[in-house]
């Protein structure tokens, strides 16, 4: 490398360091930037001026004086960059535009049942178009499109390998999006996106080893080790397909008695129907149409039949979580999905099962929390990754 290139590289790295520190602290003065980066005040002054000129950061306000001239406080310019993010489920897409300051500036749910490639394409197109129609700035400011899916995905080739709930296989997501807009696409397994959002925006900084468990149309799991998402190139942790009952019901994977066939909305509805048919007391008359969220609310209100159904599910889920605690020994397990509507009652019952069934030295340390951000966590998590790749690249300083 020649001297000029050397100098340019250092200049670039210094600039990215400053940018990343401003991202991390939200609001910061030149003096604090000098202290945190160990760069000279002259360098900090030059870099902040350049970043303001490029509109990546802005002067937010005048800070408090420590005797001398009051300092200028800098922050990320929210309208310097944007990302579009979609959370796809078998019956809908949640679409959001997120700005560089991690604010959701547009959000909409598009309801459309996905049952094949065409309907998935339609859902993607409708969602992206709705975001683009509500984007008042230059399209060049959109850094990328983040999309999360249930199922096995290959994030490197940007393809859904197989998704039983979406009824698609070998679906090229990048190509599908290029039909609408020429932007780079970042795809995520649904639980990966949810975990990233909770990690960056929902939980305290100290947690580094975290498991996220989603109970929705099945059971999914993701894992973060030493602050890094443990990403498998093709697929992920298929917690929903661990065998709980070898003689149980047939699962869509071809095996019998998988966790997902016993814990999630449809098995809960089935079980509730059975209990109602047996004459068990309940405020519910028709189990088939009852959503998981509503069942969880009735569980919180101590409805007899709903409590029996949910207690059985908690018992099975708690057993599965205990197995994961024994394998991974995480600091924190986050539970997400409609089950979270069960609140503290659910959390306490689940925690007591996990404490009982996992190794004592592990479970004493492992905290169990309910998702704090809900669906927003997937949208913010993907957006965080896109900005890391496109705006803050090469510097890992944001990693808490
Ligand atoms: Zn299965």
GROMACS .gro file of C-alpha atoms and ligand atoms in nm:
model
  401
    1UNK     CA    1   0.000   0.000   0.000
    2UNK     CA    2   0.141   0.342  -0.089
    3UNK     CA    3   0.157   0.631   0.157
    4UNK     CA    4  -0.140   0.813   0.005
    5UNK     CA    5  -0.357   0.501   0.033
    6UNK     CA    6  -0.237   0.451   0.390
    7UNK     CA    7  -0.336   0.805   0.480
    8UNK     CA    8  -0.676   0.770   0.313
    9UNK     CA    9  -0.744   0.444   0.497
   10UNK     CA   10  -0.661   0.600   0.833
   11UNK     CA   11  -0.875   0.901   0.751
   12UNK     CA   12  -1.164   0.673   0.657
   13UNK     CA   13  -1.127   0.459   0.969
   14UNK     CA   14  -1.114   0.768   1.192
   15UNK     CA   15  -1.426   0.903   1.027
   16UNK     CA   16  -1.612   0.573   1.075
   17UNK     CA   17  -1.498   0.557   1.439
   18UNK     CA   18  -1.637   0.904   1.507
   19UNK     CA   19  -1.961   0.820   1.327
   20UNK     CA   20  -2.002   0.499   1.526
   21UNK     CA   21  -1.942   0.674   1.858
   22UNK     CA   22  -2.205   0.936   1.770
   23UNK     CA   23  -2.442   0.651   1.681
   24UNK     CA   24  -2.379   0.480   2.011
   25UNK     CA   25  -2.417   0.786   2.234
   26UNK     CA   26  -2.693   0.964   2.039
   27UNK     CA   27  -2.583   1.310   2.156
   28UNK     CA   28  -2.218   1.399   2.208
   29UNK     CA   29  -1.983   1.699   2.216
   30UNK     CA   30  -1.644   1.735   2.040
   31UNK     CA   31  -1.465   1.714   2.375
   32UNK     CA   32  -1.634   1.381   2.459
   33UNK     CA   33  -1.560   1.251   2.108
   34UNK     CA   34  -1.192   1.341   2.159
   35UNK     CA   35  -1.187   1.156   2.489
   36UNK     CA   36  -1.365   0.844   2.360
   37UNK     CA   37  -1.174   0.811   2.031
   38UNK     CA   38  -0.832   0.926   2.163
   39UNK     CA   39  -0.801   1.129   1.842
   40UNK     CA   40  -0.667   1.485   1.855
   41UNK     CA   41  -0.911   1.778   1.897
   42UNK     CA   42  -0.801   1.907   1.553
   43UNK     CA   43  -0.884   1.572   1.388
   44UNK     CA   44  -1.222   1.556   1.567
   45UNK     CA   45  -1.298   1.910   1.458
   46UNK     CA   46  -1.214   1.831   1.094
   47UNK     CA   47  -1.413   1.507   1.093
   48UNK     CA   48  -1.724   1.656   1.257
   49UNK     CA   49  -1.718   1.946   1.010
   50UNK     CA   50  -1.694   1.702   0.720
   51UNK     CA   51  -1.974   1.485   0.857
   52UNK     CA   52  -2.200   1.788   0.907
   53UNK     CA   53  -2.122   1.902   0.554
   54UNK     CA   54  -2.212   1.556   0.422
   55UNK     CA   55  -2.533   1.574   0.627
   56UNK     CA   56  -2.460   1.244   0.809
   57UNK     CA   57  -2.459   1.419   1.145
   58UNK     CA   58  -2.609   1.748   1.261
   59UNK     CA   59  -2.561   2.006   1.531
   60UNK     CA   60  -2.846   1.927   1.769
   61UNK     CA   61  -2.809   2.200   2.032
   62UNK     CA   62  -2.571   2.401   2.247
   63UNK     CA   63  -2.464   2.206   2.556
   64UNK     CA   64  -2.393   2.333   2.905
   65UNK     CA   65  -2.078   2.528   2.967
   66UNK     CA   66  -1.812   2.398   3.204
   67UNK     CA   67  -1.673   2.748   3.247
   68UNK     CA   68  -1.555   2.809   2.890
   69UNK     CA   69  -1.750   2.837   2.567
   70UNK     CA   70  -2.061   2.614   2.572
   71UNK     CA   71  -2.004   2.306   2.351
   72UNK     CA   72  -2.195   2.212   2.037
   73UNK     CA   73  -2.376   1.881   2.073
   74UNK     CA   74  -2.380   1.653   1.768
   75UNK     CA   75  -2.615   1.370   1.674
   76UNK     CA   76  -2.692   1.145   1.380
   77UNK     CA   77  -2.897   1.321   1.112
   78UNK     CA   78  -3.217   1.110   1.104
   79UNK     CA   79  -3.296   1.189   0.740
   80UNK     CA   80  -2.946   1.104   0.612
   81UNK     CA   81  -3.045   0.744   0.538
   82UNK     CA   82  -3.344   0.511   0.557
   83UNK     CA   83  -3.425   0.142   0.532
   84UNK     CA   84  -3.744  -0.042   0.443
   85UNK     CA   85  -3.818  -0.345   0.658
   86UNK     CA   86  -4.077  -0.619   0.626
   87UNK     CA   87  -4.182  -0.888   0.867
   88UNK     CA   88  -4.358  -1.159   0.665
   89UNK     CA   89  -4.597  -1.409   0.827
   90UNK     CA   90  -4.829  -1.657   0.648
   91UNK     CA   91  -5.118  -1.410   0.668
   92UNK     CA   92  -4.962  -1.064   0.659
   93UNK     CA   93  -4.665  -0.833   0.620
   94UNK     CA   94  -4.568  -0.564   0.863
   95UNK     CA   95  -4.384  -0.299   0.666
   96UNK     CA   96  -4.192  -0.005   0.809
   97UNK     CA   97  -3.960   0.274   0.703
   98UNK     CA   98  -3.689   0.334   0.963
   99UNK     CA   99  -3.463   0.641   0.961
  100UNK     CA  100  -3.093   0.658   1.055
  101UNK     CA  101  -3.187   0.761   1.411
  102UNK     CA  102  -3.373   0.426   1.444
  103UNK     CA  103  -3.716   0.588   1.440
  104UNK     CA  104  -4.003   0.410   1.268
  105UNK     CA  105  -4.142   0.686   1.047
  106UNK     CA  106  -4.398   0.475   0.858
  107UNK     CA  107  -4.560   0.146   0.953
  108UNK     CA  108  -4.845  -0.052   0.803
  109UNK     CA  109  -4.983  -0.404   0.823
  110UNK     CA  110  -5.079  -0.557   0.488
  111UNK     CA  111  -5.319  -0.850   0.528
  112UNK     CA  112  -5.285  -1.114   0.257
  113UNK     CA  113  -5.280  -1.491   0.290
  114UNK     CA  114  -4.965  -1.653   0.148
  115UNK     CA  115  -5.023  -1.999  -0.002
  116UNK     CA  116  -4.776  -2.014  -0.294
  117UNK     CA  117  -4.503  -1.821  -0.478
  118UNK     CA  118  -4.747  -1.586  -0.655
  119UNK     CA  119  -4.923  -1.480  -0.337
  120UNK     CA  120  -4.587  -1.425  -0.164
  121UNK     CA  121  -4.472  -1.214  -0.460
  122UNK     CA  122  -4.795  -1.014  -0.437
  123UNK     CA  123  -4.753  -0.956  -0.063
  124UNK     CA  124  -4.391  -0.841  -0.113
  125UNK     CA  125  -4.485  -0.609  -0.399
  126UNK     CA  126  -4.785  -0.456  -0.218
  127UNK     CA  127  -4.579  -0.398   0.095
  128UNK     CA  128  -4.279  -0.239  -0.080
  129UNK     CA  129  -4.505  -0.020  -0.294
  130UNK     CA  130  -4.692   0.102   0.014
  131UNK     CA  131  -4.361   0.205   0.172
  132UNK     CA  132  -4.233   0.371  -0.147
  133UNK     CA  133  -4.562   0.561  -0.190
  134UNK     CA  134  -4.510   0.705   0.157
  135UNK     CA  135  -4.144   0.794   0.117
  136UNK     CA  136  -4.110   1.168   0.047
  137UNK     CA  137  -3.730   1.177  -0.006
  138UNK     CA  138  -3.487   1.077  -0.282
  139UNK     CA  139  -3.492   0.698  -0.334
  140UNK     CA  140  -3.110   0.701  -0.320
  141UNK     CA  141  -3.140   0.755   0.056
  142UNK     CA  142  -3.288   0.405   0.098
  143UNK     CA  143  -2.991   0.189   0.197
  144UNK     CA  144  -3.158  -0.147   0.160
  145UNK     CA  145  -3.459  -0.364   0.226
  146UNK     CA  146  -3.467  -0.602   0.522
  147UNK     CA  147  -3.716  -0.888   0.514
  148UNK     CA  148  -3.776  -1.158   0.773
  149UNK     CA  149  -3.944  -1.491   0.696
  150UNK     CA  150  -4.054  -1.797   0.887
  151UNK     CA  151  -3.873  -2.108   0.761
  152UNK     CA  152  -3.531  -2.206   0.632
  153UNK     CA  153  -3.349  -1.926   0.455
  154UNK     CA  154  -3.008  -1.886   0.296
  155UNK     CA  155  -2.912  -1.528   0.372
  156UNK     CA  156  -2.602  -1.541   0.151
  157UNK     CA  157  -2.788  -1.624  -0.170
  158UNK     CA  158  -3.095  -1.430  -0.051
  159UNK     CA  159  -3.330  -1.726  -0.098
  160UNK     CA  160  -3.598  -1.898   0.105
  161UNK     CA  161  -3.485  -2.261   0.093
  162UNK     CA  162  -3.810  -2.395   0.232
  163UNK     CA  163  -4.096  -2.250   0.429
  164UNK     CA  164  -4.379  -2.488   0.518
  165UNK     CA  165  -4.598  -2.209   0.651
  166UNK     CA  166  -4.553  -1.993   0.338
  167UNK     CA  167  -4.574  -2.296   0.104
  168UNK     CA  168  -4.267  -2.197  -0.097
  169UNK     CA  169  -3.927  -2.345  -0.170
  170UNK     CA  170  -3.617  -2.208  -0.343
  171UNK     CA  171  -3.777  -1.867  -0.360
  172UNK     CA  172  -3.535  -1.598  -0.483
  173UNK     CA  173  -3.619  -1.294  -0.268
  174UNK     CA  174  -3.369  -1.055  -0.431
  175UNK     CA  175  -3.518  -1.124  -0.772
  176UNK     CA  176  -3.872  -1.077  -0.638
  177UNK     CA  177  -3.781  -0.734  -0.499
  178UNK     CA  178  -3.591  -0.625  -0.813
  179UNK     CA  179  -3.926  -0.645  -0.993
  180UNK     CA  180  -4.040  -0.352  -0.777
  181UNK     CA  181  -3.727  -0.156  -0.687
  182UNK     CA  182  -3.354  -0.192  -0.751
  183UNK     CA  183  -3.237  -0.209  -0.392
  184UNK     CA  184  -3.018  -0.455  -0.209
  185UNK     CA  185  -3.214  -0.703   0.001
  186UNK     CA  186  -3.110  -0.845   0.339
  187UNK     CA  187  -3.309  -1.150   0.447
  188UNK     CA  188  -3.344  -1.290   0.796
  189UNK     CA  189  -3.505  -1.582   0.968
  190UNK     CA  190  -3.791  -1.427   1.167
  191UNK     CA  191  -3.643  -1.509   1.508
  192UNK     CA  192  -3.300  -1.370   1.407
  193UNK     CA  193  -3.457  -1.033   1.322
  194UNK     CA  194  -3.659  -1.031   1.645
  195UNK     CA  195  -3.356  -1.120   1.855
  196UNK     CA  196  -3.140  -0.849   1.693
  197UNK     CA  197  -3.402  -0.586   1.770
  198UNK     CA  198  -3.439  -0.692   2.133
  199UNK     CA  199  -3.061  -0.704   2.172
  200UNK     CA  200  -2.993  -0.359   2.031
  201UNK     CA  201  -3.303  -0.177   2.153
  202UNK     CA  202  -3.493  -0.379   2.413
  203UNK     CA  203  -3.261  -0.526   2.678
  204UNK     CA  204  -2.984  -0.402   2.904
  205UNK     CA  205  -2.631  -0.383   2.765
  206UNK     CA  206  -2.484  -0.645   2.995
  207UNK     CA  207  -2.647  -0.950   2.830
  208UNK     CA  208  -2.420  -1.116   2.572
  209UNK     CA  209  -2.552  -1.474   2.554
  210UNK     CA  210  -2.917  -1.465   2.467
  211UNK     CA  211  -3.174  -1.711   2.333
  212UNK     CA  212  -3.493  -1.585   2.167
  213UNK     CA  213  -3.793  -1.816   2.146
  214UNK     CA  214  -4.091  -1.729   1.929
  215UNK     CA  215  -4.422  -1.908   1.973
  216UNK     CA  216  -4.646  -1.816   1.684
  217UNK     CA  217  -4.744  -2.048   1.399
  218UNK     CA  218  -4.500  -2.297   1.549
  219UNK     CA  219  -4.195  -2.258   1.770
  220UNK     CA  220  -3.875  -2.088   1.651
  221UNK     CA  221  -3.546  -2.005   1.814
  222UNK     CA  222  -3.238  -1.789   1.763
  223UNK     CA  223  -2.916  -1.759   1.956
  224UNK     CA  224  -2.674  -1.478   2.024
  225UNK     CA  225  -2.331  -1.573   2.160
  226UNK     CA  226  -2.084  -1.316   2.299
  227UNK     CA  227  -2.293  -1.039   2.148
  228UNK     CA  228  -2.292  -1.192   1.798
  229UNK     CA  229  -2.587  -1.352   1.624
  230UNK     CA  230  -2.511  -1.721   1.578
  231UNK     CA  231  -2.619  -1.747   1.217
  232UNK     CA  232  -2.632  -2.079   1.038
  233UNK     CA  233  -2.579  -2.045   0.662
  234UNK     CA  234  -2.880  -2.256   0.566
  235UNK     CA  235  -3.160  -2.250   0.819
  236UNK     CA  236  -3.135  -2.214   1.194
  237UNK     CA  237  -3.223  -2.368   1.527
  238UNK     CA  238  -3.536  -2.570   1.457
  239UNK     CA  239  -3.664  -2.585   1.813
  240UNK     CA  240  -4.019  -2.644   1.685
  241UNK     CA  241  -3.909  -2.978   1.541
  242UNK     CA  242  -3.753  -3.138   1.845
  243UNK     CA  243  -3.945  -3.451   1.936
  244UNK     CA  244  -4.155  -3.420   2.248
  245UNK     CA  245  -4.386  -3.720   2.197
  246UNK     CA  246  -4.255  -3.998   1.966
  247UNK     CA  247  -4.611  -4.127   1.925
  248UNK     CA  248  -4.763  -3.782   1.882
  249UNK     CA  249  -4.935  -3.611   1.592
  250UNK     CA  250  -4.775  -3.600   1.247
  251UNK     CA  251  -4.578  -3.278   1.188
  252UNK     CA  252  -4.542  -3.105   0.847
  253UNK     CA  253  -4.171  -3.204   0.861
  254UNK     CA  254  -4.274  -3.571   0.838
  255UNK     CA  255  -4.193  -3.669   1.197
  256UNK     CA  256  -4.430  -3.732   1.485
  257UNK     CA  257  -4.487  -3.530   1.801
  258UNK     CA  258  -4.265  -3.227   1.727
  259UNK     CA  259  -4.286  -2.943   1.979
  260UNK     CA  260  -4.460  -2.721   1.721
  261UNK     CA  261  -4.746  -2.972   1.683
  262UNK     CA  262  -4.820  -2.936   2.055
  263UNK     CA  263  -4.729  -2.577   2.137
  264UNK     CA  264  -4.867  -2.289   1.923
  265UNK     CA  265  -5.205  -2.147   1.821
  266UNK     CA  266  -5.359  -2.436   1.625
  267UNK     CA  267  -5.283  -2.712   1.880
  268UNK     CA  268  -5.412  -2.477   2.151
  269UNK     CA  269  -5.738  -2.430   1.962
  270UNK     CA  270  -5.770  -2.808   1.909
  271UNK     CA  271  -5.714  -2.882   2.276
  272UNK     CA  272  -5.964  -2.614   2.380
  273UNK     CA  273  -6.227  -2.766   2.147
  274UNK     CA  274  -6.173  -3.105   2.310
  275UNK     CA  275  -6.213  -2.957   2.659
  276UNK     CA  276  -6.529  -2.768   2.559
  277UNK     CA  277  -6.672  -3.090   2.410
  278UNK     CA  278  -6.606  -3.259   2.744
  279UNK     CA  279  -6.811  -2.986   2.911
  280UNK     CA  280  -6.523  -2.809   3.090
  281UNK     CA  281  -6.635  -2.467   3.209
  282UNK     CA  282  -6.528  -2.169   2.995
  283UNK     CA  283  -6.636  -1.826   2.877
  284UNK     CA  284  -6.551  -1.943   2.525
  285UNK     CA  285  -6.822  -2.103   2.316
  286UNK     CA  286  -6.627  -2.164   1.990
  287UNK     CA  287  -6.259  -2.258   2.023
  288UNK     CA  288  -6.180  -2.267   1.648
  289UNK     CA  289  -6.177  -1.892   1.591
  290UNK     CA  290  -6.010  -1.794   1.917
  291UNK     CA  291  -5.674  -1.624   1.859
  292UNK     CA  292  -5.376  -1.706   2.079
  293UNK     CA  293  -5.371  -1.350   2.218
  294UNK     CA  294  -5.735  -1.380   2.329
  295UNK     CA  295  -5.674  -1.720   2.482
  296UNK     CA  296  -5.381  -1.572   2.675
  297UNK     CA  297  -5.599  -1.290   2.806
  298UNK     CA  298  -5.859  -1.543   2.924
  299UNK     CA  299  -5.576  -1.740   3.085
  300UNK     CA  300  -5.473  -1.425   3.273
  301UNK     CA  301  -5.838  -1.386   3.380
  302UNK     CA  302  -5.829  -1.749   3.503
  303UNK     CA  303  -6.085  -1.894   3.259
  304UNK     CA  304  -6.088  -2.267   3.353
  305UNK     CA  305  -6.063  -2.432   3.009
  306UNK     CA  306  -5.813  -2.176   2.872
  307UNK     CA  307  -5.600  -2.216   3.185
  308UNK     CA  308  -5.589  -2.594   3.133
  309UNK     CA  309  -5.483  -2.553   2.770
  310UNK     CA  310  -5.217  -2.291   2.839
  311UNK     CA  311  -5.080  -2.469   3.146
  312UNK     CA  312  -5.021  -2.777   2.932
  313UNK     CA  313  -4.849  -2.565   2.667
  314UNK     CA  314  -4.636  -2.387   2.928
  315UNK     CA  315  -4.533  -2.723   3.070
  316UNK     CA  316  -4.417  -2.849   2.727
  317UNK     CA  317  -4.255  -2.519   2.631
  318UNK     CA  318  -4.084  -2.499   2.971
  319UNK     CA  319  -3.942  -2.848   2.917
  320UNK     CA  320  -3.806  -2.747   2.575
  321UNK     CA  321  -3.656  -2.425   2.717
  322UNK     CA  322  -3.493  -2.627   2.998
  323UNK     CA  323  -3.326  -2.846   2.737
  324UNK     CA  324  -3.194  -2.535   2.561
  325UNK     CA  325  -3.070  -2.390   2.892
  326UNK     CA  326  -2.884  -2.715   2.960
  327UNK     CA  327  -2.717  -2.702   2.619
  328UNK     CA  328  -2.641  -2.330   2.577
  329UNK     CA  329  -2.633  -2.200   2.936
  330UNK     CA  330  -2.754  -1.853   2.825
  331UNK     CA  331  -2.772  -1.544   3.047
  332UNK     CA  332  -3.113  -1.457   2.914
  333UNK     CA  333  -3.407  -1.624   2.740
  334UNK     CA  334  -3.653  -1.389   2.568
  335UNK     CA  335  -3.998  -1.518   2.485
  336UNK     CA  336  -4.182  -1.352   2.197
  337UNK     CA  337  -4.506  -1.387   2.001
  338UNK     CA  338  -4.872  -1.374   2.101
  339UNK     CA  339  -4.805  -1.589   2.408
  340UNK     CA  340  -4.652  -1.278   2.569
  341UNK     CA  341  -5.009  -1.147   2.626
  342UNK     CA  342  -5.012  -1.389   2.924
  343UNK     CA  343  -4.794  -1.137   3.111
  344UNK     CA  344  -4.625  -1.191   3.446
  345UNK     CA  345  -4.846  -1.490   3.532
  346UNK     CA  346  -4.714  -1.673   3.226
  347UNK     CA  347  -4.355  -1.565   3.284
  348UNK     CA  348  -4.354  -1.681   3.647
  349UNK     CA  349  -4.509  -2.020   3.566
  350UNK     CA  350  -4.267  -2.078   3.280
  351UNK     CA  351  -3.971  -1.969   3.491
  352UNK     CA  352  -4.061  -2.210   3.770
  353UNK     CA  353  -4.074  -2.503   3.522
  354UNK     CA  354  -3.739  -2.403   3.370
  355UNK     CA  355  -3.586  -2.372   3.719
  356UNK     CA  356  -3.714  -2.715   3.813
  357UNK     CA  357  -3.611  -2.897   3.494
  358UNK     CA  358  -3.272  -2.749   3.406
  359UNK     CA  359  -2.938  -2.779   3.585
  360UNK     CA  360  -2.952  -2.570   3.899
  361UNK     CA  361  -2.623  -2.390   3.844
  362UNK     CA  362  -2.744  -2.290   3.495
  363UNK     CA  363  -3.104  -2.196   3.572
  364UNK     CA  364  -3.006  -1.983   3.872
  365UNK     CA  365  -2.816  -1.760   3.634
  366UNK     CA  366  -3.058  -1.763   3.339
  367UNK     CA  367  -3.313  -1.481   3.334
  368UNK     CA  368  -3.643  -1.518   3.151
  369UNK     CA  369  -3.802  -1.210   2.996
  370UNK     CA  370  -4.099  -1.143   2.774
  371UNK     CA  371  -4.032  -0.950   2.453
  372UNK     CA  372  -4.037  -0.576   2.525
  373UNK     CA  373  -4.074  -0.449   2.170
  374UNK     CA  374  -4.311  -0.699   2.007
  375UNK     CA  375  -4.316  -0.681   1.627
  376UNK     CA  376  -4.116  -0.358   1.623
  377UNK     CA  377  -3.811  -0.553   1.734
  378UNK     CA  378  -3.787  -0.736   1.398
  379UNK     CA  379  -3.820  -0.410   1.204
  380UNK     CA  380  -3.562  -0.225   1.415
  381UNK     CA  381  -3.327  -0.524   1.431
  382UNK     CA  382  -3.308  -0.555   1.051
  383UNK     CA  383  -3.272  -0.181   1.009
  384UNK     CA  384  -2.983  -0.177   1.257
  385UNK     CA  385  -2.803  -0.441   1.050
  386UNK     CA  386  -2.860  -0.260   0.720
  387UNK     CA  387  -2.722   0.067   0.858
  388UNK     CA  388  -2.426  -0.118   1.013
  389UNK     CA  389  -2.346  -0.261   0.672
  390UNK     CA  390  -2.413   0.044   0.459
  391UNK     CA  391  -2.331   0.344   0.677
  392UNK     CA  392  -2.115   0.232   0.969
  393UNK     CA  393  -1.921  -0.051   0.801
  394UNK     CA  394  -1.577  -0.174   0.913
  395UNK     CA  395  -1.607  -0.057   1.268
  396UNK     CA  396  -1.738  -0.295   1.528
  397UNK     CA  397  -1.745  -0.042   1.807
  398UNK     CA  398  -2.126  -0.042   1.825
  399UNK     CA  399  -2.126  -0.394   1.941
  400UNK     CA  400  -2.232  -0.349   2.298
  401LIG    ZN1  401  -4.157  -3.134   1.284
   0.00000   0.00000   0.00000
